[in-house]
């Protein structure tokens, strides 16, 4: 039987894969994609929490699931924000590419202490 | 078809936000449809919007209400903070007016985005729900990513905006994940409901702590707390200087207010969570103070130096969360206001000391400024002394109050580290003053004459620093009241 | 109905519908060639079989036995994946379209002629069509040929731009019915053509008509048909994104395009033209079965598609973008507003 | 039973392609892997009865956001492999260590819950995750965030256009 834990662990795995992508890769686009992966992992966790309401009480009423709409709204808004972030991010990446002909963040590294 | 019941919408409670938003949209349309609109008109429109918002915020004192189905809290604290944000925004608009004449970037869009970022800050200060908080933080971040990259001919600006974007997005992911766990454990994203849940005997699973920790990491990125600060110097150096000032002042302020909302609005002082949380912040604060000050010692670029100084200030400020009492919160609010004035002032001097195509970027460029431009040098000295925390200025009062709160909460170690690092910081602040007054300039460099707008910005921030330093009572009283009401 | 029965019934329905769709694709190509011939004062295919009716089969056999080439420059995995993706997306979209009312087979009631009545049927269709961009784009990119890439870029930008209008244009049935379920939308249009959403009652006439027009125009763009067939503009781009493809891979793109046409026409029928309902609830009309009316309506729309192809020249690319973003999209938004006002007035 | 099979299918696909995103050397392969991951995630959303969100995920992410990213990848002509300073084996090592660390972390925490009863999956009410319930929430209780999101999108559009526009024309003085 699939439990909340399964979903949480899956989301943790996806989240950390995304985080590692951010840390390992040097291509700005791939970093951006890894961030998207992280955001979606978080969304998965929210939806899973909404579906499996988490209460101390043993008895659960079906009304609890109705409250969960809340989480759905948040997921919806996170998707909006992520889309906006990608739009801005791609513009910034294109701008950098125009200036430098590279989007490798190790090569484009003039700013140093 | 189900009919939809629209809940009560109390627009008067979000009047400052609405006014600011309207101003931004009006400017957008004016810029779009009016041919050859003068820069000064846009500036004036923006200032009118900000001033109106400021006064409409003023009418909201004593409201203390929850609005929009508990998404917005309008208490005195939010009003004070809104007003501080709006003053800051006005100063930045004045600075930008001067700066944009030098570099000619699309000014209409610039001001619109600036106003939207201010709107995001106001939303943060008034949010009573993690959803509004998140959206506010994102509105601030996304507009600032763009504004950082506004100087499109500058390689530094483009690179800075990329770095800011990647780390900003990375930190948002942490925030979302943190909110996910908090939502999962508490079944709500509303901070007040979370607070009442936590103040009962609700022990909570460790996942709740994980959630708050991830949220802290996310916000820690935004306010550049120590292990998450690496983006700050690069971004500060590369961004257009008024935007640097706005990131250093406004965005940092907003991040701290978000922390206040998350960790103070729900009353978690009795919860076992509080201990973990205080311990975490204790380390972050310590690390931030040390790294910020140590970093600032070796910088040659003035903007990078100020960046590290701002990181260090983040450390002092987060001390307030460690002490976790009313005094701490009051000190935090006061110091944030003082910090806003001195940071914006310092960056305004950096702008004023440059000219088209050439900025005084290195600290050594400031040599001999006192002879050429005694007014600028005096201003710079004032702001730097205030940042260092010298007596007649706002910085001194703020620091005393902050360290006092830590001592009151018996965190002596942290207070001592704070005082020691402050002493260290005198070195790099005074170094700039020494350069300005005691060294001769290496090459002739005539800065642009001061424009009206920049003079206004400079003198207003200087006035702010001095008034808060000499007559701190007014603001203190307001802040004390607002925190007690809370 | 338990899960097993549901699965069995769905398989039966797929087994019936899939060959039908493929057959209609084959004869849609025949129809198009025949009609274009007539429009251009030619005969069209007439050698293979009576009226050239065996032409599509001959074409199929020819494509099947052609050499299958993968260019050396190509990105192998994506090159193979692209046509499969195109075809899969095109076919998957058909799953939620209600072709007819309940029917019986060997005494079993199999429910509607619809493979799956998803709660969010309309969203499902939009989701699947939005995935079909990838088939086109990856084909162009993986070919390692700049003409293909240009074609793919154009096509994805085009599909992207017109998808917004497409989504907004169906707002009338959506708002009025209050459901994304395809069956619900069809059921709301029973008993005569005056209930169809194209002629929506009272205040909704204008948004209904406008919505239908917007839908058709953006459907042209979505299916890459003339006057929006820039991705494969022969004169500029040789053939566009499928330039490097041959044999069955090419055939898959080709079929996917026609399946998409049929899907678009079916959706228009379902949403605006009453689906499988007869135009009048009177005797001679009700003698015909539901699928007949559905097929007739789809045929009319497809005929229109072909007619337009024979009539209009191709847009220039900037005109296409201008038209999509500055004319159609604002119109679609206005339409949403009109629809809302109309619904409010209609009560 | 069926739902378990679906879960494992989608979950393993999501993991597999997530690795693809961060390990592929060609950015286009990364992007396609991300698309596949997102489709798998949408499948999981469907398993969780979040029907509306699943399709919104497909439409918004794979249909719009990822197309944009792929567009940029091909515009920037990033065929060339980036210089890699870590060997592939080491990357795998780091990746696995990181993931297992985090997994164990979460697993231990969730399992050592005190006072919590593990939530059982209930039959979802009819309106759970449907478009209607989400819309009702969005336009009543969450009206303000909805409007804020629209402001955010406006700001992002303005910003993206200003930044991505060719730099020549607006740098001139406006007079």
Short mmCIF file of C-alpha atoms in Angstrom, two decimals, chain B residues 43-396:
data_model
loop_
_atom_site.label_atom_id
_atom_site.label_comp_id
_atom_site.label_asym_id
_atom_site.label_seq_id
_atom_site.Cartn_x
_atom_site.Cartn_y
_atom_site.Cartn_z
CA UNK B 43 9.99 60.59 -11.07
CA UNK B 44 7.37 63.01 -9.83
CA UNK B 45 4.55 60.56 -10.49
CA UNK B 46 6.41 57.88 -8.58
CA UNK B 47 7.10 60.23 -5.69
CA UNK B 48 3.47 61.32 -5.57
CA UNK B 49 2.39 57.69 -5.42
CA UNK B 50 4.86 56.94 -2.66
CA UNK B 51 3.90 59.99 -0.62
CA UNK B 52 0.20 59.22 -0.94
CA UNK B 53 0.84 55.65 0.09
CA UNK B 54 2.87 56.94 3.04
CA UNK B 55 0.05 59.10 4.31
CA UNK B 56 -2.61 56.51 3.70
CA UNK B 57 -0.50 54.12 5.74
CA UNK B 58 -0.39 56.76 8.43
CA UNK B 59 -4.18 56.72 8.72
CA UNK B 60 -4.10 53.03 9.50
CA UNK B 61 -2.43 53.34 12.90
CA UNK B 62 -4.35 51.49 15.56
CA UNK B 63 -6.26 49.37 13.09
CA UNK B 64 -5.10 45.96 14.30
CA UNK B 65 -7.27 43.81 12.08
CA UNK B 66 -7.11 40.70 9.99
CA UNK B 67 -8.38 41.12 6.48
CA UNK B 68 -8.93 39.13 3.32
CA UNK B 69 -9.85 35.91 5.06
CA UNK B 70 -6.88 36.11 7.40
CA UNK B 71 -4.31 36.58 4.69
CA UNK B 72 -3.43 40.12 5.69
CA UNK B 73 -2.74 41.45 9.14
CA UNK B 74 -2.87 45.18 9.59
CA UNK B 75 -1.26 45.97 12.92
CA UNK B 76 0.81 48.94 13.99
CA UNK B 77 4.01 47.12 13.30
CA UNK B 78 3.09 46.62 9.66
CA UNK B 79 2.21 50.31 9.39
CA UNK B 80 5.55 51.45 10.82
CA UNK B 81 7.40 49.11 8.54
CA UNK B 82 5.36 50.15 5.53
CA UNK B 83 6.29 53.74 6.20
CA UNK B 84 9.96 52.87 6.55
CA UNK B 85 9.83 50.99 3.25
CA UNK B 86 8.12 53.90 1.55
CA UNK B 87 10.70 56.40 2.77
CA UNK B 88 13.40 54.08 1.47
CA UNK B 89 11.64 53.75 -1.87
CA UNK B 90 11.38 57.52 -2.18
CA UNK B 91 15.11 57.89 -1.53
CA UNK B 92 15.90 55.24 -4.11
CA UNK B 93 13.68 56.94 -6.69
CA UNK B 94 15.54 60.20 -6.09
CA UNK B 95 18.88 58.47 -6.50
CA UNK B 96 17.72 56.63 -9.59
CA UNK B 97 16.65 59.87 -11.20
CA UNK B 98 20.21 61.09 -11.07
CA UNK B 99 21.76 57.76 -11.95
CA UNK B 100 19.54 57.09 -14.93
CA UNK B 101 20.54 60.41 -16.45
CA UNK B 102 24.06 59.09 -16.39
CA UNK B 103 23.39 55.74 -18.02
CA UNK B 104 20.12 56.10 -19.95
CA UNK B 105 18.33 52.89 -19.29
CA UNK B 106 14.60 52.51 -19.94
CA UNK B 107 13.51 54.65 -17.06
CA UNK B 108 9.75 54.09 -17.14
CA UNK B 109 10.06 50.34 -16.79
CA UNK B 110 12.75 50.79 -14.20
CA UNK B 111 10.52 52.87 -11.95
CA UNK B 112 7.58 50.54 -12.47
CA UNK B 113 9.64 47.56 -11.38
CA UNK B 114 11.00 49.53 -8.45
CA UNK B 115 7.47 50.33 -7.31
CA UNK B 116 6.41 46.71 -7.76
CA UNK B 117 9.30 45.57 -5.61
CA UNK B 118 8.22 48.06 -2.96
CA UNK B 119 4.72 46.65 -3.24
CA UNK B 120 6.12 43.20 -2.57
CA UNK B 121 7.82 44.52 0.56
CA UNK B 122 4.59 46.07 1.82
CA UNK B 123 2.83 42.76 1.25
CA UNK B 124 5.49 40.94 3.24
CA UNK B 125 5.15 43.30 6.14
CA UNK B 126 1.39 42.82 6.25
CA UNK B 127 1.11 39.12 5.53
CA UNK B 128 -0.48 36.78 8.02
CA UNK B 129 -0.27 33.76 5.78
CA UNK B 130 2.63 31.89 4.28
CA UNK B 131 1.04 32.15 0.86
CA UNK B 132 1.00 35.94 0.81
CA UNK B 133 4.41 35.98 2.41
CA UNK B 134 5.80 33.74 -0.30
CA UNK B 135 4.26 35.81 -3.07
CA UNK B 136 5.58 39.00 -1.53
CA UNK B 137 9.09 37.59 -1.27
CA UNK B 138 8.93 36.40 -4.85
CA UNK B 139 7.64 39.73 -6.11
CA UNK B 140 10.58 41.45 -4.45
CA UNK B 141 13.08 38.90 -5.75
CA UNK B 142 11.90 38.72 -9.33
CA UNK B 143 11.76 42.48 -9.78
CA UNK B 144 15.20 42.83 -8.23
CA UNK B 145 16.68 40.15 -10.52
CA UNK B 146 15.60 42.27 -13.43
CA UNK B 147 16.65 45.58 -11.96
CA UNK B 148 20.08 44.17 -11.22
CA UNK B 149 20.55 43.44 -14.90
CA UNK B 150 19.30 46.80 -16.10
CA UNK B 151 22.67 48.14 -17.21
CA UNK B 152 22.79 46.06 -20.32
CA UNK B 153 26.08 47.36 -21.61
CA UNK B 154 27.83 46.40 -18.43
CA UNK B 155 29.19 42.88 -18.25
CA UNK B 156 29.18 43.08 -14.47
CA UNK B 157 25.50 43.91 -14.34
CA UNK B 158 24.49 41.01 -16.56
CA UNK B 159 26.58 38.58 -14.59
CA UNK B 160 25.33 39.89 -11.27
CA UNK B 161 21.72 39.46 -12.33
CA UNK B 162 22.39 35.88 -13.42
CA UNK B 163 24.01 35.02 -10.11
CA UNK B 164 21.23 36.69 -8.19
CA UNK B 165 18.63 34.87 -10.23
CA UNK B 166 20.13 31.42 -9.86
CA UNK B 167 20.67 31.70 -6.12
CA UNK B 168 17.39 33.49 -5.61
CA UNK B 169 15.48 30.77 -7.40
CA UNK B 170 17.44 28.12 -5.51
CA UNK B 171 16.47 29.71 -2.21
CA UNK B 172 12.82 30.00 -3.28
CA UNK B 173 12.81 26.27 -3.79
CA UNK B 174 13.93 25.82 -0.18
CA UNK B 175 11.22 28.19 0.96
CA UNK B 176 8.54 26.29 -0.91
CA UNK B 177 9.74 22.98 0.44
CA UNK B 178 9.76 24.39 3.95
CA UNK B 179 6.23 25.71 3.54
CA UNK B 180 5.23 22.29 2.21
CA UNK B 181 6.28 20.61 5.44
CA UNK B 182 4.72 23.28 7.62
CA UNK B 183 1.49 22.92 5.68
CA UNK B 184 1.69 19.17 5.95
CA UNK B 185 2.08 19.20 9.70
CA UNK B 186 -0.27 22.04 10.59
CA UNK B 187 -2.83 21.55 7.83
CA UNK B 188 -2.83 25.24 7.17
CA UNK B 189 -0.55 27.92 5.84
CA UNK B 190 -2.07 30.60 8.00
CA UNK B 191 0.47 31.91 10.48
CA UNK B 192 -2.10 32.74 13.12
CA UNK B 193 -3.66 29.30 12.95
CA UNK B 194 -0.19 27.79 13.06
CA UNK B 195 0.53 29.94 16.08
CA UNK B 196 -2.55 28.80 17.95
CA UNK B 197 -1.82 25.19 17.03
CA UNK B 198 1.71 25.45 18.32
CA UNK B 199 0.79 27.21 21.53
CA UNK B 200 -1.46 24.30 22.47
CA UNK B 201 0.19 21.09 23.53
CA UNK B 202 0.82 20.32 19.90
CA UNK B 203 4.30 18.80 20.01
CA UNK B 204 4.61 18.30 16.34
CA UNK B 205 6.74 15.96 14.40
CA UNK B 206 10.36 16.66 13.63
CA UNK B 207 9.16 17.32 10.10
CA UNK B 208 7.73 20.55 11.42
CA UNK B 209 11.18 21.57 12.58
CA UNK B 210 12.54 20.54 9.21
CA UNK B 211 9.94 22.75 7.58
CA UNK B 212 10.84 25.78 9.66
CA UNK B 213 14.53 25.09 9.09
CA UNK B 214 14.09 24.97 5.33
CA UNK B 215 12.09 28.16 5.46
CA UNK B 216 14.89 29.73 7.46
CA UNK B 217 17.41 28.60 4.87
CA UNK B 218 15.32 30.11 2.12
CA UNK B 219 14.93 33.42 3.89
CA UNK B 220 18.55 33.24 5.00
CA UNK B 221 19.55 33.37 1.36
CA UNK B 222 17.42 36.43 0.83
CA UNK B 223 18.97 38.32 3.74
CA UNK B 224 22.45 36.89 3.15
CA UNK B 225 23.02 35.17 6.48
CA UNK B 226 26.43 33.65 6.68
CA UNK B 227 26.57 30.28 4.99
CA UNK B 228 24.12 31.58 2.39
CA UNK B 229 25.73 34.93 1.75
CA UNK B 230 28.04 34.16 -1.16
CA UNK B 231 25.83 35.80 -3.76
CA UNK B 232 25.70 39.13 -1.96
CA UNK B 233 29.11 40.71 -2.71
CA UNK B 234 28.95 39.82 -6.39
CA UNK B 235 25.42 41.08 -6.81
CA UNK B 236 26.08 44.25 -4.85
CA UNK B 237 29.12 45.00 -6.94
CA UNK B 238 27.52 44.34 -10.29
CA UNK B 239 24.10 45.89 -9.85
CA UNK B 240 23.40 49.53 -10.75
CA UNK B 241 24.22 51.47 -7.59
CA UNK B 242 20.68 52.62 -6.67
CA UNK B 243 19.56 49.01 -6.99
CA UNK B 244 22.48 47.88 -4.85
CA UNK B 245 21.24 50.28 -2.23
CA UNK B 246 17.71 48.93 -2.57
CA UNK B 247 18.88 45.33 -2.29
CA UNK B 248 21.00 46.19 0.72
CA UNK B 249 18.32 48.22 2.44
CA UNK B 250 14.88 47.27 1.18
CA UNK B 251 15.30 43.63 0.34
CA UNK B 252 17.21 42.90 3.52
CA UNK B 253 14.62 44.72 5.57
CA UNK B 254 11.90 42.74 3.83
CA UNK B 255 13.67 39.48 4.55
CA UNK B 256 13.93 40.32 8.23
CA UNK B 257 10.29 41.33 8.38
CA UNK B 258 9.39 38.02 6.77
CA UNK B 259 11.39 36.28 9.51
CA UNK B 260 9.60 38.36 12.13
CA UNK B 261 6.25 37.38 10.66
CA UNK B 262 7.11 33.71 10.45
CA UNK B 263 8.75 33.34 13.80
CA UNK B 264 7.07 35.95 15.95
CA UNK B 265 3.52 36.08 14.72
CA UNK B 266 2.86 32.51 15.72
CA UNK B 267 3.63 32.55 19.37
CA UNK B 268 6.11 29.73 19.53
CA UNK B 269 8.05 30.79 22.59
CA UNK B 270 6.68 27.90 24.66
CA UNK B 271 7.07 25.38 21.96
CA UNK B 272 10.07 23.04 21.92
CA UNK B 273 10.54 24.38 18.42
CA UNK B 274 11.63 27.69 19.84
CA UNK B 275 14.76 26.23 21.40
CA UNK B 276 15.93 24.55 18.23
CA UNK B 277 15.19 27.65 16.32
CA UNK B 278 17.06 29.95 18.68
CA UNK B 279 20.06 27.66 18.63
CA UNK B 280 20.07 27.66 14.84
CA UNK B 281 19.88 31.41 14.63
CA UNK B 282 22.56 31.75 17.30
CA UNK B 283 25.06 29.98 15.08
CA UNK B 284 23.96 31.81 11.96
CA UNK B 285 24.23 35.14 13.71
CA UNK B 286 27.69 34.38 15.06
CA UNK B 287 28.97 33.14 11.74
CA UNK B 288 27.47 36.05 9.87
CA UNK B 289 29.04 38.66 12.11
CA UNK B 290 32.47 37.07 11.84
CA UNK B 291 32.40 36.35 8.12
CA UNK B 292 30.87 39.69 7.21
CA UNK B 293 33.38 41.71 9.14
CA UNK B 294 36.33 39.57 8.15
CA UNK B 295 35.32 39.81 4.51
CA UNK B 296 34.95 43.54 4.63
CA UNK B 297 38.50 43.96 5.95
CA UNK B 298 40.15 42.82 2.73
CA UNK B 299 37.93 44.45 0.13
CA UNK B 300 39.28 46.97 -2.34
CA UNK B 301 35.99 47.75 -4.08
CA UNK B 302 33.77 50.14 -2.16
CA UNK B 303 30.54 48.40 -3.15
CA UNK B 304 31.92 45.00 -2.16
CA UNK B 305 33.10 46.49 1.11
CA UNK B 306 29.63 47.83 1.79
CA UNK B 307 28.22 44.46 0.78
CA UNK B 308 30.24 42.68 3.44
CA UNK B 309 29.34 45.38 5.90
CA UNK B 310 25.70 44.73 5.09
CA UNK B 311 26.22 41.01 5.65
CA UNK B 312 27.75 41.79 9.01
CA UNK B 313 24.75 43.93 9.86
CA UNK B 314 22.56 40.97 9.01
CA UNK B 315 24.42 39.17 11.77
CA UNK B 316 23.80 41.92 14.31
CA UNK B 317 20.17 42.11 13.33
CA UNK B 318 19.53 38.38 13.63
CA UNK B 319 20.72 38.65 17.22
CA UNK B 320 17.24 39.99 17.91
CA UNK B 321 15.76 36.61 17.05
CA UNK B 322 18.15 34.88 19.39
CA UNK B 323 17.13 37.03 22.33
CA UNK B 324 13.54 36.30 21.33
CA UNK B 325 11.89 38.91 23.51
CA UNK B 326 9.98 42.12 23.01
CA UNK B 327 13.08 44.25 23.48
CA UNK B 328 14.83 42.32 20.76
CA UNK B 329 11.98 42.85 18.35
CA UNK B 330 11.82 46.57 19.14
CA UNK B 331 15.55 46.93 18.73
CA UNK B 332 15.35 45.05 15.46
CA UNK B 333 12.72 47.40 14.07
CA UNK B 334 14.62 50.47 15.20
CA UNK B 335 17.91 49.25 13.84
CA UNK B 336 16.30 48.30 10.55
CA UNK B 337 15.07 51.87 10.13
CA UNK B 338 18.46 53.28 11.04
CA UNK B 339 20.22 50.78 8.80
CA UNK B 340 18.01 51.75 5.88
CA UNK B 341 19.02 55.40 6.13
CA UNK B 342 22.73 54.83 6.53
CA UNK B 343 23.04 52.22 3.82
CA UNK B 344 21.06 54.18 1.28
CA UNK B 345 23.05 57.29 2.22
CA UNK B 346 26.39 55.55 1.74
CA UNK B 347 25.42 54.29 -1.68
CA UNK B 348 24.08 57.71 -2.61
CA UNK B 349 27.53 59.13 -1.91
CA UNK B 350 29.06 56.41 -4.09
CA UNK B 351 26.79 57.55 -6.92
CA UNK B 352 27.51 61.22 -6.33
CA UNK B 353 31.25 60.66 -6.36
CA UNK B 354 31.21 59.22 -9.87
CA UNK B 355 30.54 60.61 -13.30
CA UNK B 356 29.35 59.31 -16.64
CA UNK B 357 31.24 56.21 -17.70
CA UNK B 358 33.51 56.31 -14.73
CA UNK B 359 32.68 55.53 -11.16
CA UNK B 360 34.70 55.73 -8.02
CA UNK B 361 34.71 52.00 -7.50
CA UNK B 362 37.88 51.29 -5.60
CA UNK B 363 38.35 52.52 -2.10
CA UNK B 364 41.58 54.16 -3.15
CA UNK B 365 39.58 56.19 -5.67
CA UNK B 366 38.14 58.04 -2.72
CA UNK B 367 41.52 59.51 -1.82
CA UNK B 368 41.39 63.27 -1.66
CA UNK B 369 37.61 63.48 -1.95
CA UNK B 370 37.53 65.81 1.04
CA UNK B 371 39.50 68.44 -0.84
CA UNK B 372 37.52 68.28 -4.03
CA UNK B 373 34.07 67.70 -2.60
CA UNK B 374 34.03 68.39 1.10
CA UNK B 375 30.24 67.99 1.34
CA UNK B 376 30.32 64.48 -0.10
CA UNK B 377 33.21 63.48 2.11
CA UNK B 378 31.41 64.75 5.17
CA UNK B 379 28.28 62.86 4.23
CA UNK B 380 30.21 59.66 3.58
CA UNK B 381 31.94 59.99 6.94
CA UNK B 382 28.60 60.45 8.66
CA UNK B 383 27.10 57.33 7.11
CA UNK B 384 30.20 55.23 7.67
CA UNK B 385 30.42 56.31 11.29
CA UNK B 386 26.81 55.44 11.74
CA UNK B 387 27.38 52.03 10.17
CA UNK B 388 30.27 51.57 12.56
CA UNK B 389 28.02 52.61 15.44
CA UNK B 390 29.55 55.86 16.65
CA UNK B 391 27.67 57.79 19.34
CA UNK B 392 25.80 60.72 17.84
CA UNK B 393 24.27 58.64 15.07
CA UNK B 394 21.37 56.24 14.66
CA UNK B 395 23.70 53.28 14.35
CA UNK B 396 24.90 53.72 17.89
#
